[in-house]
Amino acid sequence: EPEVTQTPSHQVTQMGQEVILRCVPISNHLYFYWYRQILGQKVEFLVSFYNNEISEKSEIFDDQFSVERPDGSNFTLKIRSTKLEDSAMYFCASSELRGTNEKLFFGSGTQLSVL
Amino acid sequence: ELKVEQNPLFLSMQEGKNYTIYCNYSTTSDRLYWYRQDPGKSLESLFVLLSNGAVKQEGRLMASLDTKARLSTLHITAAVHDLSATYFCGKAAGNKLTFGGGTRVLVKP
């Protein structure tokens, strides 16, 4: 079964450093998302991306965050200057459709630890 | 702003018994999702509910949607240990999925 692939599975970084989290969505999917989950808390929406542009973003997704689809397969989340509170599990997701039958497929996540 | 509340937060189950998880949401919008998450793992899609009165079943799990009451339920029949996980409901509004706080389920023999 096709799946969303995320790399790396774990990322440790120093506060103030830039990180790039990588995702390969399912190949025929058109909608891409990033969510995050701070340890023990609920999963929170960050951003959605369609047709090479952001379609919606949350208040969490400030100027320190950016997303890109640099080629036909990868979808990346960049955090420009990491803060301690950015430590979380980051999930990439993709869907083929948006609307009636949309099913969202999540990757296995990247655990980001900011020291 | 859409709010999604789940209860209970934690459910200790005995094998063989039936239980229900509740998911309330604040505004009418489209799809309602149920996901399962094992510790340290990703979210596994269980059900997508689209309209009032929708009921879906897979094995020991059954989900239903009442849009008038703004309520979805996830019913577990004859719980087994394999069902131990955290269950999240999520309500879609446009491109954004808002999740409830999750229900941590522990099934004891």
Coordinates of C-alpha atoms in Angstrom, one line a residue:
Chain A
E1 CA 0.0 0.0 0.0
P2 CA 1.4 3.5 -0.8
E3 CA 2.5 5.5 2.1
V4 CA 3.7 9.0 3.1
T5 CA 7.4 8.9 3.9
Q6 CA 9.2 11.3 6.2
T7 CA 12.9 11.8 6.9
P8 CA 14.6 12.0 9.2
S9 CA 12.7 10.1 11.9
H10 CA 14.5 12.0 14.6
Q11 CA 16.2 15.4 14.4
V12 CA 18.1 17.0 17.2
T13 CA 19.1 20.7 16.8
Q14 CA 20.4 23.6 18.8
M15 CA 18.1 26.5 19.5
G16 CA 18.4 29.1 16.7
Q17 CA 19.5 26.7 14.1
E18 CA 17.5 26.0 10.9
V19 CA 16.0 22.6 10.2
I20 CA 14.4 21.1 7.2
L21 CA 11.9 18.3 7.6
R22 CA 11.3 16.2 4.5
C23 CA 8.3 14.4 3.2
V24 CA 7.5 12.3 0.2
P25 CA 3.7 12.3 -0.2
I26 CA 1.8 9.6 -2.0
S27 CA 2.6 10.0 -5.7
N28 CA -0.9 10.8 -7.1
H29 CA -1.9 13.1 -4.2
L30 CA -2.5 16.7 -4.8
Y31 CA -3.0 18.2 -1.3
F32 CA -0.2 18.3 1.3
Y33 CA -0.2 19.1 4.9
W34 CA 2.0 19.5 8.0
Y35 CA 0.7 18.9 11.5
R36 CA 2.5 18.7 14.8
Q37 CA 2.0 17.0 18.1
I38 CA 3.7 18.2 21.2
L39 CA 4.4 15.3 23.6
G40 CA 1.1 14.2 25.3
Q41 CA -1.0 16.8 23.5
K42 CA -3.4 16.9 20.6
V43 CA -2.4 16.9 16.9
E44 CA -2.4 20.5 15.6
F45 CA -2.7 21.8 12.1
L46 CA 0.1 23.9 10.7
V47 CA -0.4 24.4 7.0
S48 CA -2.0 23.0 3.9
F49 CA -0.5 23.3 0.4
Y50 CA -2.1 22.8 -3.0
N51 CA -1.1 23.8 -6.5
N52 CA 2.3 25.0 -5.3
E53 CA 1.0 27.5 -2.8
I54 CA -0.2 27.6 0.8
S55 CA -4.0 27.3 0.9
E56 CA -4.4 27.7 4.7
K57 CA -2.2 28.1 7.7
S58 CA -2.6 28.3 11.4
E59 CA -1.4 30.9 13.9
I60 CA 1.4 28.6 14.8
F61 CA 2.8 28.8 11.3
D62 CA 4.5 32.2 11.6
D63 CA 7.3 33.8 9.6
Q64 CA 9.8 31.2 11.0
F65 CA 8.1 28.5 9.1
S66 CA 8.0 27.9 5.4
V67 CA 7.0 25.0 3.1
E68 CA 8.2 24.1 -0.3
R69 CA 7.7 21.5 -3.0
P70 CA 11.1 21.8 -4.7
D71 CA 10.5 19.0 -7.2
G72 CA 7.7 16.7 -8.2
S73 CA 8.0 14.4 -5.2
N74 CA 9.3 16.1 -2.1
F75 CA 7.4 18.4 0.3
T76 CA 9.5 20.2 2.9
L77 CA 8.9 22.1 6.1
K78 CA 11.6 24.6 7.1
I79 CA 11.9 26.2 10.5
R80 CA 14.3 29.1 10.1
S81 CA 15.4 29.7 13.7
T82 CA 14.2 26.9 16.0
K83 CA 13.0 27.6 19.5
L84 CA 12.7 25.2 22.4
E85 CA 8.9 25.2 22.0
D86 CA 9.2 23.9 18.5
S87 CA 10.1 20.5 20.0
A88 CA 7.4 18.2 18.8
M89 CA 6.5 15.3 16.5
Y90 CA 5.9 16.7 13.0
F91 CA 3.6 14.8 10.7
C92 CA 3.3 15.2 7.0
A93 CA 0.0 14.2 5.4
S94 CA -1.4 14.0 1.9
S95 CA -4.7 13.4 0.2
E96 CA -5.8 12.8 -3.3
L97 CA -9.0 14.8 -3.2
R98 CA -10.4 17.5 -1.1
G99 CA -14.1 17.2 -0.5
T100 CA -16.5 14.4 -0.1
N101 CA -14.2 11.4 -0.1
E102 CA -11.0 12.9 1.1
K103 CA -8.9 10.5 3.1
L104 CA -5.9 12.0 4.8
F105 CA -2.8 9.7 4.9
F106 CA -0.2 10.6 7.6
G107 CA 3.5 9.8 7.5
S108 CA 5.3 8.2 10.5
G109 CA 6.6 11.6 11.7
T110 CA 9.8 13.4 12.5
Q111 CA 10.6 13.8 16.2
L112 CA 12.2 17.3 16.5
S113 CA 14.1 18.0 19.7
V114 CA 15.4 21.5 20.1
L115 CA 18.1 21.9 22.8
Chain B
E1 CA -13.3 28.9 15.7
L2 CA -14.0 25.2 15.5
K3 CA -13.6 23.4 18.8
V4 CA -13.5 19.6 19.1
E5 CA -13.9 17.9 22.5
Q6 CA -13.5 14.3 23.2
N7 CA -14.4 12.3 26.3
P8 CA -13.3 10.5 28.2
L9 CA -9.6 11.4 28.1
F10 CA -8.7 8.0 29.4
L11 CA -10.6 4.7 29.2
S12 CA -9.6 1.6 31.0
M13 CA -11.5 -1.3 29.4
Q14 CA -12.0 -4.9 30.4
E15 CA -11.7 -7.4 27.6
G16 CA -15.0 -8.5 26.3
K17 CA -17.0 -5.5 27.3
N18 CA -18.5 -2.6 25.3
Y19 CA -17.5 1.0 25.5
T20 CA -18.1 4.4 23.7
I21 CA -15.9 7.4 23.0
Y22 CA -17.7 10.7 22.4
C23 CA -16.6 13.5 20.2
N24 CA -18.4 16.9 20.3
Y25 CA -17.7 19.7 17.9
S26 CA -18.8 23.3 18.0
T27 CA -19.7 24.3 14.4
T28 CA -21.3 22.6 11.5
S29 CA -18.8 21.7 8.9
D30 CA -18.0 18.8 6.7
R31 CA -16.2 15.6 7.3
L32 CA -15.6 13.9 10.6
Y33 CA -12.6 11.5 11.0
W34 CA -11.6 8.9 13.5
Y35 CA -7.9 8.0 13.8
R36 CA -5.9 5.6 15.9
Q37 CA -2.4 6.3 17.2
D38 CA -0.2 3.7 18.8
P39 CA 2.6 5.1 21.1
G40 CA 5.3 6.8 19.1
K41 CA 3.6 6.0 15.8
S42 CA 1.6 7.9 13.2
L43 CA -2.1 8.4 12.8
E44 CA -3.9 5.5 11.2
S45 CA -7.2 6.4 9.5
L46 CA -10.2 4.4 10.8
F47 CA -13.3 6.2 9.5
V48 CA -14.5 9.2 7.5
L49 CA -18.1 10.2 8.2
L50 CA -19.7 12.5 5.8
S51 CA -23.4 13.1 6.6
N52 CA -26.0 13.0 9.3
G53 CA -26.8 9.5 10.4
A54 CA -23.7 8.0 8.8
V55 CA -22.6 4.8 10.4
K56 CA -19.4 2.9 9.5
Q57 CA -18.1 -0.4 11.0
E58 CA -14.8 -2.2 10.8
G59 CA -14.3 -5.2 13.0
R60 CA -15.1 -4.3 16.6
L61 CA -15.2 -0.6 15.9
M62 CA -18.3 1.3 14.8
A63 CA -18.5 5.1 14.3
S64 CA -21.6 7.2 13.9
L65 CA -22.4 10.9 13.2
D66 CA -25.2 13.0 14.4
T67 CA -24.8 16.4 12.8
K68 CA -27.8 17.9 14.6
A69 CA -26.3 17.1 18.0
R70 CA -22.8 17.9 16.7
L71 CA -21.7 14.5 18.0
S72 CA -19.8 11.5 16.8
T73 CA -19.4 8.3 18.7
L74 CA -16.9 5.5 18.4
H75 CA -18.3 2.3 19.8
I76 CA -16.0 -0.6 20.8
T77 CA -17.6 -4.0 21.0
A78 CA -16.1 -6.8 23.0
A79 CA -12.8 -5.0 23.6
V80 CA -9.6 -6.9 23.0
H81 CA -6.0 -6.0 24.0
D82 CA -5.1 -5.1 20.4
L83 CA -7.4 -2.1 20.6
S84 CA -5.2 -0.4 23.2
A85 CA -4.2 2.9 21.6
T86 CA -5.1 6.6 21.6
Y87 CA -8.1 7.5 19.5
F88 CA -8.6 10.9 18.0
C89 CA -11.6 12.4 16.3
G90 CA -11.0 15.2 13.9
K91 CA -13.4 17.7 12.2
A92 CA -12.6 19.1 8.8
A93 CA -13.3 22.7 7.9
G94 CA -12.0 23.6 4.5
N95 CA -8.3 22.5 4.3
K96 CA -7.9 22.2 8.0
L97 CA -8.5 19.3 10.3
T98 CA -9.1 20.1 14.0
F99 CA -8.5 17.2 16.3
G100 CA -9.9 16.5 19.7
G101 CA -7.6 15.9 22.6
G102 CA -7.6 12.1 22.2
T103 CA -8.9 9.2 24.3
R104 CA -6.2 6.9 25.6
V105 CA -7.6 3.4 25.7
L106 CA -6.1 0.6 27.7
V107 CA -7.7 -2.8 27.5
K108 CA -6.9 -5.1 30.4
P109 CA -7.3 -8.8 30.4

